[in-house]
Structures are given as structure tokens and as C-alpha cells.
Coordinates of C-alpha atoms in Angstrom, one line a residue:
Chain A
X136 CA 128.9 76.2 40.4
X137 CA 125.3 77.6 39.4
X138 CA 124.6 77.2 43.2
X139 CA 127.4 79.2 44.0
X140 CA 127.0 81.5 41.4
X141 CA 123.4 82.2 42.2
X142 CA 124.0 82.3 45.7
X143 CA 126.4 85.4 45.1
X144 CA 124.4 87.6 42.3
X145 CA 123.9 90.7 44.7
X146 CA 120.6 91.4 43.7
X147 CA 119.6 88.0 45.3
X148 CA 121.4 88.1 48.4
X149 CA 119.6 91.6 48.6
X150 CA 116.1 90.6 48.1
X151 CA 116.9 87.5 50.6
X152 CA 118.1 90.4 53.1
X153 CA 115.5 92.4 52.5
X154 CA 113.0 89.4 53.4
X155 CA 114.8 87.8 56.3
X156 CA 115.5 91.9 58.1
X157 CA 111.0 92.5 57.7
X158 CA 110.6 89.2 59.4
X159 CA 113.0 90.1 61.7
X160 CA 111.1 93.5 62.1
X161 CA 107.9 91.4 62.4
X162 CA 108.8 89.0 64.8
X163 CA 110.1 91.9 67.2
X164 CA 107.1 93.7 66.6
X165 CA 104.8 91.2 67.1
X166 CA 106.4 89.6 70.3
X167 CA 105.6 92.9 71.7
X168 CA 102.1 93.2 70.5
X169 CA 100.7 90.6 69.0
X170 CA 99.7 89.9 65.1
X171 CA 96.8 92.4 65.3
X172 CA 98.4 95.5 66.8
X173 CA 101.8 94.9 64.3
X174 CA 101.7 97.9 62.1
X175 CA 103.1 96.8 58.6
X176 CA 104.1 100.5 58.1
X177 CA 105.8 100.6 61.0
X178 CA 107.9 97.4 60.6
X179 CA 108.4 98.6 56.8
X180 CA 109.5 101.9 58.0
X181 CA 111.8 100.6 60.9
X182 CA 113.5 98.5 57.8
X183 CA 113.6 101.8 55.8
X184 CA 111.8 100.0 52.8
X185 CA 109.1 101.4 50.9
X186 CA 105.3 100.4 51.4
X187 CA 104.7 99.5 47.9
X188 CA 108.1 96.8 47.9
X189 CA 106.2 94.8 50.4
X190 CA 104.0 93.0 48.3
X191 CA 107.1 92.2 46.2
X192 CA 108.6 90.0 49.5
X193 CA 104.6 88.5 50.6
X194 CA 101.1 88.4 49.2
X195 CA 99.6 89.8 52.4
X196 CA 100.0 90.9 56.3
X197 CA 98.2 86.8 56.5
X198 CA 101.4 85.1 54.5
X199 CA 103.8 87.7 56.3
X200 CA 102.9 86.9 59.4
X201 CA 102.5 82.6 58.8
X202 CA 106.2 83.1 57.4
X203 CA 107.2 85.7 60.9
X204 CA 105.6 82.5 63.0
X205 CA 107.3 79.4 60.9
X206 CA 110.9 81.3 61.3
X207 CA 110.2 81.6 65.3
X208 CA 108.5 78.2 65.5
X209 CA 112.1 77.1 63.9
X210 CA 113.9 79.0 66.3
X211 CA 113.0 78.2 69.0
X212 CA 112.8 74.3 68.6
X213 CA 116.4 74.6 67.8
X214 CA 117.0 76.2 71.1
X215 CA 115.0 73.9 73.0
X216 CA 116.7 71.4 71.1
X217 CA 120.1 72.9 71.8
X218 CA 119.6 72.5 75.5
X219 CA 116.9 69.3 76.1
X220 CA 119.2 67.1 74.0
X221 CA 123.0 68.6 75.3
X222 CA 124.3 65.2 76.5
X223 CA 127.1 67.2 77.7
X224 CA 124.8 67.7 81.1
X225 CA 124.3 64.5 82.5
X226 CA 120.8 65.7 84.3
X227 CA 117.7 66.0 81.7
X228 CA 115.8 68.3 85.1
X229 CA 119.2 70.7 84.8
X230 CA 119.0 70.3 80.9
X231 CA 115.4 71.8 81.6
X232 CA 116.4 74.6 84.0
X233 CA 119.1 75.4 81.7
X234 CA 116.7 76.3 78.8
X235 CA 114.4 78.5 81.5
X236 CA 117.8 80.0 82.6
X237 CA 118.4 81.2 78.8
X238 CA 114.9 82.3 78.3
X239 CA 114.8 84.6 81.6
X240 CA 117.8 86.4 80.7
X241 CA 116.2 86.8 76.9
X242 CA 113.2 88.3 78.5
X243 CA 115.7 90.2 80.9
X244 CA 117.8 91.5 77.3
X245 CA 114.7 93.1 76.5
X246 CA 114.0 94.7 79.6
X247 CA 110.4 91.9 79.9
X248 CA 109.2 93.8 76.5
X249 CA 109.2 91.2 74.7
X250 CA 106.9 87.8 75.0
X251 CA 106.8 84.6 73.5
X252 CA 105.2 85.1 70.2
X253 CA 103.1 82.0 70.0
X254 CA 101.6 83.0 73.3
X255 CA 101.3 86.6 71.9
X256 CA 98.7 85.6 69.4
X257 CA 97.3 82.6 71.1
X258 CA 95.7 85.4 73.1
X259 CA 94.2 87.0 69.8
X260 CA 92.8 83.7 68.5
X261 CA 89.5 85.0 68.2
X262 CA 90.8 87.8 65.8
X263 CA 93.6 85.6 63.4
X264 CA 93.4 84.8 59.7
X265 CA 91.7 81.1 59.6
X266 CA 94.4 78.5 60.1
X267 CA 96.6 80.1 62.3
X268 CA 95.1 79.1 65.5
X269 CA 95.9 74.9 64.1
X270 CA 99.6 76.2 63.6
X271 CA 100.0 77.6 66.8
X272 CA 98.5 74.4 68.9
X273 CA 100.7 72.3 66.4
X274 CA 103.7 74.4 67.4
X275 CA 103.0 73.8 71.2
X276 CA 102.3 70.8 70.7
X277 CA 105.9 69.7 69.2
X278 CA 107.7 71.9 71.9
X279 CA 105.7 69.5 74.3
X280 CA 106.6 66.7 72.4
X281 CA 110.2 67.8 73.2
X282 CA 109.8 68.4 76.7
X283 CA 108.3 65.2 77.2
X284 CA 111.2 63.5 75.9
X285 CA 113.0 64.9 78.3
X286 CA 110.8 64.3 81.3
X287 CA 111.1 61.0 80.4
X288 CA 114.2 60.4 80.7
X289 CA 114.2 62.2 84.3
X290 CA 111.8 59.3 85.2
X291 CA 114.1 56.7 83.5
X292 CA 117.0 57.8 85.9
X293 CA 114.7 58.8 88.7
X294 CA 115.2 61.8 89.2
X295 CA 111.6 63.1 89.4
X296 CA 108.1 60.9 90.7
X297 CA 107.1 58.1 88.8
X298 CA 103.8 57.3 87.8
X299 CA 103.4 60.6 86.2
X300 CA 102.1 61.0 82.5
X301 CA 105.1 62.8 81.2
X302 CA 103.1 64.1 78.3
X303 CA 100.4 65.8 80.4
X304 CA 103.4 66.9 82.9
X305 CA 104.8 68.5 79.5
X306 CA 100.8 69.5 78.7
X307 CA 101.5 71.1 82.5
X308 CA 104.2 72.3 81.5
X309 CA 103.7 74.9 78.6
X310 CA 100.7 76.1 80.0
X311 CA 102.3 77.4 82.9
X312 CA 104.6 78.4 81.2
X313 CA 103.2 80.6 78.5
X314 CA 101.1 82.0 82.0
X315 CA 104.5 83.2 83.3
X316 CA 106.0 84.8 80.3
X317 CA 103.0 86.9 80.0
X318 CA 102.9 87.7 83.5
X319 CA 106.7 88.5 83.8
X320 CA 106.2 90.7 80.7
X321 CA 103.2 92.8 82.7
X322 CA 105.3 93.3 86.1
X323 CA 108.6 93.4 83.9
X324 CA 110.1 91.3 86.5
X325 CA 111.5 88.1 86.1
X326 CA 109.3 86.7 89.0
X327 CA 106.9 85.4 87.5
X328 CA 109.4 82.7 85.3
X329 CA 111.3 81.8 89.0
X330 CA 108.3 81.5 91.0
X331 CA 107.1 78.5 88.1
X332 CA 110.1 77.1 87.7
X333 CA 110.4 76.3 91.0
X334 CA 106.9 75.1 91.7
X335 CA 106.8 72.9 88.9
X336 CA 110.0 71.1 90.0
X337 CA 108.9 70.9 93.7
X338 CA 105.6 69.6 92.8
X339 CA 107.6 66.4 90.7
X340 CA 110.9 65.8 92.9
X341 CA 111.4 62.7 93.7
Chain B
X230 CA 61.3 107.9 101.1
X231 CA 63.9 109.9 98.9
X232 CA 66.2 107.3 97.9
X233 CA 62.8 105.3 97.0
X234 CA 61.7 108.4 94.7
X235 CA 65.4 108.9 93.5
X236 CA 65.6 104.9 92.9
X237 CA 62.0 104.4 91.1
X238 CA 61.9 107.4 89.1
X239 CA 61.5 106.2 85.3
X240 CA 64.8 108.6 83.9
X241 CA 67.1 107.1 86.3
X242 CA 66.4 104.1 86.2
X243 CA 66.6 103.5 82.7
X244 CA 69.8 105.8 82.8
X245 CA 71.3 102.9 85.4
X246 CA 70.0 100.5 82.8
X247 CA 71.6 101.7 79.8
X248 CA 75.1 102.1 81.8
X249 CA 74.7 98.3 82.9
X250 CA 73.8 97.1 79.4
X251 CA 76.9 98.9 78.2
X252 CA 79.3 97.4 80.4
X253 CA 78.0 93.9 80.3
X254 CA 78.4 94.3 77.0
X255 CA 81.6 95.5 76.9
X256 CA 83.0 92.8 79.3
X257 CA 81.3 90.1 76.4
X258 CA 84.0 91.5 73.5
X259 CA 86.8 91.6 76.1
X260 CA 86.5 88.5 77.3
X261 CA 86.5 87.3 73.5
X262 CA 88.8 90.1 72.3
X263 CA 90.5 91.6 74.5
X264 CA 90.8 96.0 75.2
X265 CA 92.1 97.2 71.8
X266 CA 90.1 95.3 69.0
X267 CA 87.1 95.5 71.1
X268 CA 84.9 98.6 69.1
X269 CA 82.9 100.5 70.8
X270 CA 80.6 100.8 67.7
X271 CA 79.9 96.6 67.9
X272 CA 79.1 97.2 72.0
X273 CA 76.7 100.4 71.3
X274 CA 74.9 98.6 68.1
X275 CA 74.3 95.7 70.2
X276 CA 72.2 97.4 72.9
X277 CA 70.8 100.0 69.9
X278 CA 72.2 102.8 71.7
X279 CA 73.7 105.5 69.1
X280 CA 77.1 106.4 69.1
X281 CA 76.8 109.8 70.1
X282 CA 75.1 108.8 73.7
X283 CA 78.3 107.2 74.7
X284 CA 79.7 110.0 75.8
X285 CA 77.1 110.5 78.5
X286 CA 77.9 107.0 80.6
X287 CA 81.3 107.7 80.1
X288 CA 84.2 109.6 79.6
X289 CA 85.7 108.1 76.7
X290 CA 87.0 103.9 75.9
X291 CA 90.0 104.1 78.5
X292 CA 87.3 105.3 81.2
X293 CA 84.8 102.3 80.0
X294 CA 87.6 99.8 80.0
X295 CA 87.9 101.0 83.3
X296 CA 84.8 100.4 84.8
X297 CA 84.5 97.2 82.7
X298 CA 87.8 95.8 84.5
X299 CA 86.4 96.9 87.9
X300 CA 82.8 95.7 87.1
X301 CA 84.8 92.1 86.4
X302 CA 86.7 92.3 89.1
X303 CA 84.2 92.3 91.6
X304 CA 82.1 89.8 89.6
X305 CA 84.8 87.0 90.0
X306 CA 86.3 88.1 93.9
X307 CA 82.8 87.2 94.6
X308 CA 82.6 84.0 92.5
X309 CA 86.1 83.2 94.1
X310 CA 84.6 84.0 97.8
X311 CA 81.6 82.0 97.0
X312 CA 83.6 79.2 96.5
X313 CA 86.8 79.8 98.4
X314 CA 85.0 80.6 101.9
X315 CA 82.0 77.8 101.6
X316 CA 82.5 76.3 105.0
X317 CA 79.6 73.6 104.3
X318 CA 82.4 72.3 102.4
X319 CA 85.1 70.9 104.4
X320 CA 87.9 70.7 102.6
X321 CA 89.7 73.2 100.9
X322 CA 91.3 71.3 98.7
X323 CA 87.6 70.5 97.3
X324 CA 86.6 74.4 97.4
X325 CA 89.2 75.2 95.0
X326 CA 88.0 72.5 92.5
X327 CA 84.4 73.2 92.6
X328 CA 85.9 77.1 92.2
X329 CA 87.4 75.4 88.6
X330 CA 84.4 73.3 87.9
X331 CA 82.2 76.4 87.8
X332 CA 84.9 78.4 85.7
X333 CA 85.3 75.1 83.2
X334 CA 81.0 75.3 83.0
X335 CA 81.4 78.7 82.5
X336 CA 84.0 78.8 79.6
X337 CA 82.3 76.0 78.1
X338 CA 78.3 78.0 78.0
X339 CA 80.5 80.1 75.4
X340 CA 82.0 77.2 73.5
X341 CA 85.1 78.4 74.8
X342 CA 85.3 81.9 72.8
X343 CA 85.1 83.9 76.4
X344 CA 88.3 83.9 78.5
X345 CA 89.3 86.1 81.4
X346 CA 89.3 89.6 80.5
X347 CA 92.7 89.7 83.2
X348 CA 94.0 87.3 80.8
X349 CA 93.4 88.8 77.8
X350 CA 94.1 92.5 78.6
X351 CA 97.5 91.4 80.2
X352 CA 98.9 89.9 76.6
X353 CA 98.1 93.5 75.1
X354 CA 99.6 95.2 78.1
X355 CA 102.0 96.8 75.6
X356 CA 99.1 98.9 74.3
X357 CA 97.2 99.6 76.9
X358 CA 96.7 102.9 78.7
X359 CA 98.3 104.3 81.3
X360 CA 97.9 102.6 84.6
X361 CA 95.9 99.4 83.1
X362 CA 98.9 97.5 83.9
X363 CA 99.4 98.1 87.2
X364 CA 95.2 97.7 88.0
X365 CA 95.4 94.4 86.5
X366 CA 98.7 93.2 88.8
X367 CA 96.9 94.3 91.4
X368 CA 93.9 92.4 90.7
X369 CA 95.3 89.0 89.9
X370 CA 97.3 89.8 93.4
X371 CA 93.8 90.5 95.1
X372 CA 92.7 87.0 93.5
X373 CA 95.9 85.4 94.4
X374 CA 95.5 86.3 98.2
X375 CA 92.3 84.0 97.8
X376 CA 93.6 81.4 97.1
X377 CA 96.7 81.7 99.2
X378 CA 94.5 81.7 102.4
X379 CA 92.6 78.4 101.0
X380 CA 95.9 76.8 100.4
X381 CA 96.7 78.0 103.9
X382 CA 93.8 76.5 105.6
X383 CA 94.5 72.9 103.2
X384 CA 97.8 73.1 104.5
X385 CA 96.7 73.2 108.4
X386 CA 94.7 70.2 107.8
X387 CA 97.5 68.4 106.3
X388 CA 95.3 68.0 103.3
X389 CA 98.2 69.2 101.0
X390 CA 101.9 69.4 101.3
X391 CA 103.7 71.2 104.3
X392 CA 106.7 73.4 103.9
X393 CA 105.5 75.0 101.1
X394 CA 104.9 78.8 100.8
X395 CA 100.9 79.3 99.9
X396 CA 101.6 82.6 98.6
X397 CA 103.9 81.0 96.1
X398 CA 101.9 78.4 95.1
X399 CA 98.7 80.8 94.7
X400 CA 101.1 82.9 92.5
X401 CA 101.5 79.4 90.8
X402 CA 98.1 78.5 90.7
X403 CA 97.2 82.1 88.7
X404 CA 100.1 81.9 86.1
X405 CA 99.1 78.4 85.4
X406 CA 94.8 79.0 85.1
X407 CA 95.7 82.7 82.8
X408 CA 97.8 79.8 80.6
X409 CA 94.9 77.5 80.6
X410 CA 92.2 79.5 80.0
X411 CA 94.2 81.3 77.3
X412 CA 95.2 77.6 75.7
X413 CA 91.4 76.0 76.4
X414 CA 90.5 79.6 74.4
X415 CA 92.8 78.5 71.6
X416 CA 91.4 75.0 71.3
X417 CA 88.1 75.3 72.0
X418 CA 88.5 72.5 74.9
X419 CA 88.5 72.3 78.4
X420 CA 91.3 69.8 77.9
X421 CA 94.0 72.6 79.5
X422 CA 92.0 73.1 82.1
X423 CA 91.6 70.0 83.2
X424 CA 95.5 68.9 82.9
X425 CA 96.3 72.2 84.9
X426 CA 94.3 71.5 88.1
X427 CA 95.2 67.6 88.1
X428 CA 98.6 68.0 87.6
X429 CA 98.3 70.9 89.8
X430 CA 97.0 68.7 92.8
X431 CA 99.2 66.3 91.8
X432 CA 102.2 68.4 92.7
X433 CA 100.6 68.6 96.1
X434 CA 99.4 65.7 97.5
X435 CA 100.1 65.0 101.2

């Protein structure tokens, strides 16, 4: 009951909107141009909330954005998760393309504005609060970890080369990867994703 | 006998100076920090050069980013030519990896805190100024020509895969090394580097 009850007291649920629409803001704004470049006015302003409230929902720009980069960082794993470990598809290599699939026509949605965030400020490492450059390799490193897993089990039913180090191919993997999103976002073209994709599988088919 | 005056006299020369100090300069933060954080005020108090002199080199920072891009971009077609067309090495295959053992030296002179200024301008394409975009497309496309015709010649030797389109896989190879550097950048490590061309290879072995 005091769950419930606290769950529904407006003022709460308006603070908690409040909070999860500026990360929102952030995250859009900063997929497009990094941590440095994201104007707290303007993502305040976009929300229609006033410049003083901020420091009501965070401390500072440095805990906004480690709170904008922990809500993508959960995101996305759950969408990697929702297509690496779909049992409902047999293949873990069309489990794979699947997720590239959903991630070309994201980029596509946004007419190739937007990028991958993680990549987005990997680029600014130099420039980031101390700490974040740890949380982003951490965060690359789990969606590796994921990807792995399901290299692996492409090798277990052969359907790519054996012999290969599936967590270097993942390693491989998201390097390329984050190479192609930022290219596809500087042609605005989804070539850059199609022209990987299918390299990377060529170069491991068995 | 003129061009020997115009060349020696003391004026111009240090003029020529000054420009080139500025530009290498320049190049230094944006390989670090990319077009927009880079300040002009860092580059000019570095060489001792007041502020107000600028504006006699050049224009204004668009025009220096510029001539810092094309200054680059000559630096490393050359580097890649070096490399890429050394016929007193045989093998193609081996031109390319000496091409990333110099780059891998090179990253790690500067503990890894210099990338490619093509790789780090592209993440801030977003904010760049008009036409940037499309100068650095057409660069990384000058690059991936390179490469393609390397890949070519490995490919008439039968020292790598047949069947496969080298202009494709030098698109391939670029995406992947502007991921590598970036991620090498992030770690301080030329771990990415060296997964990239292995795996790389890997993908096409005869």
C-alpha cells in the first residue's frame, strides 16, 4: 500500500517525469554531439523547465551526463539482449544481423543524425570528467561480452570458422562497428553499416 | 635568382615559419581534441604568437581548420604511399602491416592521446562548418583508394582471398582503423589496433 501510495502522489510522478524527459533530452542531444557540445540550456529549454530546477534533478552537467550514459548503457543491452538471446531464431549469425537490421533503420528514423552515444564521447575522451572514459570501455566491453556469447554458439553449431577467438572476433567486432556508425552518420547513408556487416560475415563463414 | 631572394629574404621566411608553427600546432590539439574544443588561444600561446596576429596567416578558425585538414591530409597520403607503393617489398599484404606498424609507433610516441584528426573531426561532424563534412568523405575515400589498389595487387598474387571487391574491403579496412584508433585513444593501448589488423587478415587469408 505505501508503495502504491507513493507511487501515485502526483508531485512524485512529476519530479520522476521531469528527470527521466532531461535525460531523454540529454541522450538525444548528446548522440548528436557528444557530452561536450550538449548545451544544458538547450536541453532544459527543449523540456520547457527552468535553468535553476536543474540542480534540483542532478548535482552537475558530470552526474547528468553519468546518469544520460547509465540509462543508454541499459538500453541498449536490453536490445542486444532482446535479439542475441531470441531462441525463437534458430541461427545466433541471423540473431546478429537481426540486431544490425534494427540499428540501421534507428539510424535511418533519424535521418543518420543521430550516433551511438558511447562512441559519441569515446571520441572526446581526452575532454570528459575523470572516470567516464573506465565507464565507457566497461560498457563495450559487456556488449562484447554479449556478442561473444553469441559467436560462440555460431562456432558450437558451425556456422562460422573455427579456431577463431570469439572474444577478439567480438573485440573485432565493436570496433568496426562503432567505425561504421560514425561513418554512416557523416555520409548520412546507411552504407557504411552494410558494407561492415557484410565484410565481417564474409571474412568468418564457414 | 628571384625566387632565391624572394625565398631567403629574413621577413618571409619567418612569415612561412610562423604559418607552419601554427598549423603544426593546430593539427597537435586536433588530433587530441578534435575541431571545436580545440582554442585557438592554447595553439597561439604555445608558439608565443599574440592573439591579434592570427588574423594575418589566416582568415579566421574555419579557414585554419582548413588548412590544418589539408596540411594532414597530404602528410598521411604520403605516409600511406610510402608504405603502400614500396616495391622492395614484395608482398602487399606485408605493405599494409608495416603501413599499421608505423601508425601503432606513432600513436604510441604520444601515449596514445593523438588520434586521426579524420577520426576525430568526423564524430563532431554535427558542428562543424559548412563543407567540412564532405572534405573529410572525400579524404578517407582518397585514403581508401590506397588501399583498394594494394588489396588489388594482394589479390593478383593470390596472397589474399579472390572474389572479393577491394574497394569494399578498403572501405572496411577504414571504418574498422577510425574505430581502432578512436578505441586505442580511449584506452590508452594499442590493444584495438592490434585485434583490428589480425582479425582483419584473418578474414582474408588465401
Amino acid at each position: 500500500m505505501n508503495m502504491k501510495n507513493k507511487n501515485t502522489d502526483p508531485s512524485v510522478l512529476k519530479s520522476k517525469d521531469i528527470r527521466a524527459a532531461l535525460i531523454r533530452s540529454g541522450m538525444e542531444s548528446m548522440t548528436k554531439h557528444g557530452y561536450i557540445s550538449s548545451n544544458l540550456e538547450s536541453v532544459l529549454k527543449k523540456e520547457g523547465i527552468p535553468k535553476g530546477s536543474f540542480y534540483y534533478y542532478f548535482k552537475s552537467k558530470e552526474d547528468f551526463g553519468r546518469e544520460v550514459i547509465s540509462c543508454y548503457a541499459s538500453f541498449f543491452a536490453y536490445k542486444l539482449d532482446k535479439y542475441l538471446l531470441n531462441e525463437s531464431v534458430p541461427s545466433p549469425v541471423e540473431r546478429l544481423k537481426l540486431f544490425y537490421e534494427d540499428a540501421r533503420q534507428g539510424m535511418a528514423k533519424y535521418h543518420f543524425e543521430r550516433g551511438c552515444l558511447i562512441g559519441e564521447l569515446m571520441q572526446e575522451e581526452s575532454l570528459l570528467p575523470d572516470g567516464y572514459n573506465a565507464v565507457l570501455n566497461e560498457i563495450l566491453t559487456l556488449w562484447q561480452d554479449k556478442v561473444a556469447r553469441c559467436l560462440e554458439q555460431a562456432q558450437q553449431i558451425k556456422e562460422i570458422k573455427q579456431g577463431i577467438d570469439c572474444w577478439e572476433l567480438a573485440y573485432f567486432f565493436w570496433i568496426g562497428w562503432e567505425g561504421a556508425v560514425m561513418r554512416a552518420k557523416l555520409v548520412k547513408d546507411p552504407q557504411p553499416l552494410d558494407i561492415f556487416i557484410k565484410l565481417f560475415f564474409a571474412g568468418i563463414d564457414q
